[in-house]
Amino acid sequence: MSTSSTRVLIAGGSLVGLSTALFLAHHNVPCILVERHPGTSIHPRAVGYYPRTAELLRTVGVEEAAKSAASGFEKHTTRAGVVSLAGEVLFSKEELAGGDDLADLTPSKLLLLPQDRLEPLLRARAEKLGADLWFGTELVSFTQDDDGVSAVLKGPDGDQSTVRADYLVAADGPRSTVREALGIPRQGRGVLSRHVSIAFGADFAPVLGERRYSVVHVKNDTVTGILVHDDTLTEGTLIVGYDPERGESLDDFTDARCAELVRAAIGSDTVEVTVRSRFPWDMAELVAERFAEGRVLLAGDAAHQIPPTGGYGANTGIADAFNLAWKLALVLNGTAGAGLLDTYEQERRPVGLYTARQGSLQLALRSQTATAQERAATDDAMTVTMGQAYPAGAFVAEKEAGALGLTSDPRTLSGRPGTRAPYVVLERDGAPLATLDLFGTRFVLLAGEGGQSWAAAARTAAGQLGVALDVHRITADGDQQLSDPQGRWADAYGVPAGGAVLVRPDGIVAWRSADALPAGEQGAALTSALRRILAR
Ligand SMILES: Cc1cc2nc3c(=O)[nH]c(=O)nc-3n(C[C@H](O)[C@H](O)[C@H](O)COP(=O)(O)OP(=O)(O)OC[C@H]3O[C@@H](n4cnc5c(N)ncnc54)[C@H](O)[C@@H]3O)c2cc1C
């Protein structure tokens, strides 16, 4: 039996596993990903990626490719309440949960792109950056000890091999065998309903005319479900429910039955339908009670199963991976203590619980069963995805200002540690530069007018701790490398004159100097903050 070794082994190569491999490769962490299917997903499950996810993709050089792959979907809207695609409108609602009004908050936009189109882009970029992706390979079993994880794999030809890694990331989906092997229970409202997604080929053009939809809710005597079509107008997915308690099962969905349902959803008896595949899935609100056990970390649906009604599952899983990758990188290269990895669960599990609940609330809203209390508790998608405010974790909390809740309004983010670093457009050599584009691999210290001494402080801290740390001084007048012609950044980040703010590699604010410290104290203050953040 052959044996390989790597720093991180990733089980599962769908959206979250591929994102984990990509983000780790971006941080130069050697990793092996194993996916039991021979290639990326053939099912177009997730179709919407919120601007925060697009920002993460931007950081690793995938946003442009994703935007261009999504260009065919730009005019697609969602529609609730029609008899069929060709039929009567029961109640009219056309919307695009776009975030197009967010130009002041983010340089990125909502991406409408089926999962089976995004995954190959993640795969290509991850491989380009050096990640080792083994498709057709299953993780069969694993053991862990104080120094690492040993896994048994089964390859495409059925041969077994072993891999030794420092850490295992389980991105193996809602039925995660890794989570089950660890005996980690899940909490939540459980499975709410069972569904099957039917992928099919059909000619949508005659019935659609000029209309384009990402999601259409249909309801008639034959079918109640959700219809999705792609930008070629030749491929679609129909999502329908079934109820085992009423004696229904997956076996009921023969090709003939699926084609009948599709024709009823399209509203045409004559359209030719080719059923390609069926994908069963559960609508569930379930969150793992622990996101880590020793050297094994859970990410994506393995950690939290979220009703897809709000479109949060993949977005949350990709954000998990982004949170985890820099922490693994710094622990593995010795810059951080292993305690930094404890903050993964500390930060992401509350988000998992909150987001799973928000998915359920969206379900109640859309099925028109929400109580007044539930309506009041439902946050908008931008708050859910961009306003995440960690209650505790790898940052120096400003306790005197009150503990952070789980979310803040992303429109009023103010640079508080534990929240996303606000977006401000600066200038470098006369060209616009988004603050977001300063973050990605290293810690970044931003100082403003009167903050000349922070460069020396950063040298002291970086020298003492061996941390990769960039320093930028931002001034109004433009005679420095970075200027702030709109005079926004200091207010946006809540940094006093002569103060500074430290941003983590994942674009989350880590620490702020509350006051303009004397130059002689800045190095010690920054070093102490970094020590806490890095668990040293
Ligand atoms: C109909 C539908 C629509 C959705 N729409 C949206 C949306 O618009 N936006 C959104 O954010 N989310 C959406 N979601 C949710 C989203 O699809 C999931 O959250 C996302 O796919 C989770 O990704 P994952 O990689 O964690 O898990 P999965 O996609 O479940 O992938 C797990 C992978 O691990 C592999 N695997 C499992 N065990 C092993 C093993 N032992 N060895 C090797 N490989 C293994 C599996 O083959 C699989 O490829 C939707 C979901 C559904 C069902």
GROMACS .gro file of N, CA and C and ligand atoms in nm, residues 11-18 34-37 44-50 115 119 137-140 171-174 176-178 197 239 279 281 299-302 304 306 308 310-317, ligand 1:
model
  206
   11ALA      N    1  -1.125   1.607   0.285
   11ALA     CA    2  -1.219   1.503   0.240
   11ALA      C    3  -1.339   1.572   0.178
   12GLY      N    4  -1.363   1.548   0.049
   12GLY     CA    5  -1.476   1.611  -0.021
   12GLY      C    6  -1.428   1.718  -0.115
   13GLY      N    7  -1.471   1.707  -0.240
   13GLY     CA    8  -1.423   1.803  -0.342
   13GLY      C    9  -1.536   1.871  -0.415
   14SER      N   10  -1.640   1.911  -0.337
   14SER     CA   11  -1.743   1.994  -0.398
   14SER      C   12  -1.709   2.140  -0.363
   15LEU      N   13  -1.809   2.226  -0.355
   15LEU     CA   14  -1.778   2.369  -0.341
   15LEU      C   15  -1.686   2.401  -0.223
   16VAL      N   16  -1.714   2.340  -0.109
   16VAL     CA   17  -1.639   2.380   0.011
   16VAL      C   18  -1.501   2.314   0.015
   17GLY      N   19  -1.493   2.187  -0.025
   17GLY     CA   20  -1.362   2.122  -0.030
   17GLY      C   21  -1.271   2.192  -0.131
   18LEU      N   22  -1.326   2.222  -0.249
   18LEU     CA   23  -1.245   2.290  -0.351
   18LEU      C   24  -1.203   2.429  -0.303
   34VAL      N   25  -0.939   1.479  -0.156
   34VAL     CA   26  -0.993   1.356  -0.215
   34VAL      C   27  -1.143   1.370  -0.234
   35GLU      N   28  -1.189   1.335  -0.352
   35GLU     CA   29  -1.332   1.342  -0.386
   35GLU      C   30  -1.370   1.209  -0.450
   36ARG      N   31  -1.475   1.147  -0.399
   36ARG     CA   32  -1.504   1.013  -0.447
   36ARG      C   33  -1.562   1.012  -0.589
   37HIS      N   34  -1.625   1.121  -0.630
   37HIS     CA   35  -1.675   1.126  -0.768
   37HIS      C   36  -1.559   1.150  -0.864
   44PRO      N   37  -2.651   2.120  -1.070
   44PRO     CA   38  -2.649   2.266  -1.046
   44PRO      C   39  -2.726   2.302  -0.921
   45ARG      N   40  -2.673   2.272  -0.805
   45ARG     CA   41  -2.747   2.300  -0.681
   45ARG      C   42  -2.746   2.449  -0.649
   46ALA      N   43  -2.637   2.498  -0.587
   46ALA     CA   44  -2.632   2.641  -0.553
   46ALA      C   45  -2.626   2.723  -0.682
   47VAL      N   46  -2.704   2.830  -0.685
   47VAL     CA   47  -2.701   2.917  -0.803
   47VAL      C   48  -2.668   3.062  -0.768
   48GLY      N   49  -2.668   3.096  -0.638
   48GLY     CA   50  -2.648   3.236  -0.602
   48GLY      C   51  -2.535   3.252  -0.503
   49TYR      N   52  -2.442   3.341  -0.536
   49TYR     CA   53  -2.328   3.369  -0.446
   49TYR      C   54  -2.332   3.518  -0.415
   50TYR      N   55  -2.343   3.548  -0.287
   50TYR     CA   56  -2.360   3.686  -0.244
   50TYR      C   57  -2.228   3.762  -0.262
  115GLN      N   58  -2.375   2.586  -0.952
  115GLN     CA   59  -2.261   2.523  -0.883
  115GLN      C   60  -2.174   2.440  -0.977
  119GLU      N   61  -1.769   2.520  -0.982
  119GLU     CA   62  -1.670   2.424  -0.929
  119GLU      C   63  -1.549   2.406  -1.022
  137THR      N   64  -1.144   0.935  -0.570
  137THR     CA   65  -1.075   0.880  -0.453
  137THR      C   66  -1.158   0.905  -0.328
  138GLU      N   67  -1.180   0.799  -0.252
  138GLU     CA   68  -1.265   0.808  -0.134
  138GLU      C   69  -1.183   0.798  -0.007
  139LEU      N   70  -1.218   0.879   0.091
  139LEU     CA   71  -1.160   0.860   0.224
  139LEU      C   72  -1.238   0.747   0.291
  140VAL      N   73  -1.169   0.637   0.321
  140VAL     CA   74  -1.238   0.519   0.374
  140VAL      C   75  -1.242   0.525   0.527
  171ALA      N   76  -1.486   1.822   0.447
  171ALA     CA   77  -1.582   1.899   0.365
  171ALA      C   78  -1.663   1.796   0.288
  172ASP      N   79  -1.707   1.694   0.362
  172ASP     CA   80  -1.770   1.578   0.297
  172ASP      C   81  -1.922   1.581   0.307
  173GLY      N   82  -1.976   1.703   0.319
  173GLY     CA   83  -2.120   1.720   0.300
  173GLY      C   84  -2.206   1.685   0.420
  174PRO      N   85  -2.337   1.698   0.403
  174PRO     CA   86  -2.429   1.685   0.517
  174PRO      C   87  -2.426   1.548   0.583
  176SER      N   88  -2.170   1.370   0.630
  176SER     CA   89  -2.027   1.354   0.661
  176SER      C   90  -1.995   1.227   0.742
  177THR      N   91  -1.922   1.137   0.677
  177THR     CA   92  -1.882   1.017   0.751
  177THR      C   93  -1.770   1.050   0.850
  178VAL      N   94  -1.696   1.156   0.820
  178VAL     CA   95  -1.591   1.197   0.915
  178VAL      C   96  -1.657   1.245   1.045
  197SER      N   97  -3.397   1.681  -0.686
  197SER     CA   98  -3.371   1.773  -0.797
  197SER      C   99  -3.355   1.689  -0.923
  239ILE      N  100  -3.710   2.103  -0.896
  239ILE     CA  101  -3.700   2.054  -0.758
  239ILE      C  102  -3.841   2.026  -0.707
  279PHE      N  103  -3.113   1.400  -0.808
  279PHE     CA  104  -3.027   1.424  -0.692
  279PHE      C  105  -3.115   1.444  -0.568
  281TRP      N  106  -3.208   1.527  -0.183
  281TRP     CA  107  -3.150   1.608  -0.074
  281TRP      C  108  -3.257   1.642   0.028
  299ALA      N  109  -1.612   2.162   0.786
  299ALA     CA  110  -1.646   2.285   0.712
  299ALA      C  111  -1.763   2.258   0.619
  300GLY      N  112  -1.837   2.364   0.588
  300GLY     CA  113  -1.948   2.353   0.492
  300GLY      C  114  -2.063   2.272   0.548
  301ASP      N  115  -2.130   2.198   0.459
  301ASP     CA  116  -2.248   2.122   0.501
  301ASP      C  117  -2.215   2.015   0.604
  302ALA      N  118  -2.092   1.971   0.611
  302ALA     CA  119  -2.053   1.875   0.715
  302ALA      C  120  -2.073   1.938   0.852
  304HIS      N  121  -2.271   2.241   0.898
  304HIS     CA  122  -2.404   2.302   0.913
  304HIS      C  123  -2.488   2.279   0.789
  306ILE      N  124  -2.814   2.387   0.606
  306ILE     CA  125  -2.898   2.508   0.610
  306ILE      C  126  -3.007   2.496   0.504
  308PRO      N  127  -3.195   2.561   0.192
  308PRO     CA  128  -3.140   2.645   0.084
  308PRO      C  129  -3.226   2.764   0.046
  310GLY      N  130  -3.269   3.056   0.163
  310GLY     CA  131  -3.205   3.188   0.158
  310GLY      C  132  -3.082   3.189   0.069
  311GLY      N  133  -3.043   3.069   0.020
  311GLY     CA  134  -2.921   3.061  -0.060
  311GLY      C  135  -2.796   3.082   0.025
  312TYR      N  136  -2.797   3.026   0.148
  312TYR     CA  137  -2.685   3.054   0.239
  312TYR      C  138  -2.585   2.939   0.254
  313GLY      N  139  -2.622   2.817   0.214
  313GLY     CA  140  -2.539   2.701   0.246
  313GLY      C  141  -2.398   2.710   0.190
  314ALA      N  142  -2.389   2.728   0.061
  314ALA     CA  143  -2.257   2.733  -0.002
  314ALA      C  144  -2.183   2.860   0.039
  315ASN      N  145  -2.257   2.971   0.047
  315ASN     CA  146  -2.192   3.097   0.086
  315ASN      C  147  -2.129   3.084   0.224
  316THR      N  148  -2.200   3.019   0.316
  316THR     CA  149  -2.147   3.004   0.453
  316THR      C  150  -2.029   2.907   0.453
  317GLY      N  151  -2.041   2.800   0.374
  317GLY     CA  152  -1.932   2.702   0.369
  317GLY      C  153  -1.804   2.759   0.310
  537LIG     C1  154  -3.146   2.265  -0.453
  537LIG     C2  155  -3.038   2.334  -0.377
  537LIG     C3  156  -3.014   2.469  -0.404
  537LIG     C4  157  -2.916   2.536  -0.335
  537LIG     N1  158  -2.892   2.668  -0.361
  537LIG     C5  159  -2.798   2.734  -0.293
  537LIG     C6  160  -2.767   2.870  -0.324
  537LIG     O1  161  -2.823   2.930  -0.416
  537LIG     N2  162  -2.669   2.931  -0.251
  537LIG     C7  163  -2.603   2.867  -0.153
  537LIG     O2  164  -2.516   2.928  -0.089
  537LIG     N3  165  -2.626   2.736  -0.124
  537LIG     C8  166  -2.721   2.670  -0.191
  537LIG     N4  167  -2.744   2.537  -0.166
  537LIG     C9  168  -2.661   2.468  -0.066
  537LIG    C10  169  -2.530   2.423  -0.127
  537LIG     O3  170  -2.550   2.346  -0.242
  537LIG    C11  171  -2.451   2.344  -0.023
  537LIG     O4  172  -2.443   2.419   0.095
  537LIG    C12  173  -2.311   2.315  -0.073
  537LIG     O5  174  -2.313   2.232  -0.185
  537LIG    C13  175  -2.230   2.248   0.037
  537LIG     O6  176  -2.106   2.217  -0.015
  537LIG     P1  177  -2.011   2.113   0.058
  537LIG     O7  178  -1.889   2.106  -0.028
  537LIG     O8  179  -1.999   2.147   0.202
  537LIG     O9  180  -2.091   1.975   0.056
  537LIG     P2  181  -2.140   1.887  -0.066
  537LIG    O10  182  -2.179   1.974  -0.179
  537LIG    O11  183  -2.241   1.793  -0.011
  537LIG    O12  184  -2.011   1.807  -0.110
  537LIG    C14  185  -1.954   1.706  -0.033
  537LIG    C15  186  -1.862   1.628  -0.124
  537LIG    O13  187  -1.789   1.536  -0.048
  537LIG    C16  188  -1.779   1.414  -0.121
  537LIG     N5  189  -1.756   1.308  -0.025
  537LIG    C17  190  -1.837   1.268   0.076
  537LIG     N6  191  -1.779   1.170   0.148
  537LIG    C18  192  -1.657   1.147   0.091
  537LIG    C19  193  -1.551   1.058   0.121
  537LIG     N7  194  -1.558   0.975   0.225
  537LIG     N8  195  -1.441   1.060   0.042
  537LIG    C20  196  -1.433   1.145  -0.063
  537LIG     N9  197  -1.533   1.231  -0.097
  537LIG    C21  198  -1.643   1.233  -0.019
  537LIG    C22  199  -1.911   1.404  -0.193
  537LIG    O14  200  -1.901   1.319  -0.305
  537LIG    C23  201  -1.936   1.549  -0.231
  537LIG    O15  202  -1.884   1.582  -0.357
  537LIG    C24  203  -2.841   2.467  -0.237
  537LIG    C25  204  -2.863   2.332  -0.211
  537LIG    C26  205  -2.961   2.266  -0.281
  537LIG    C27  206  -2.985   2.120  -0.254
   0.00000   0.00000   0.00000
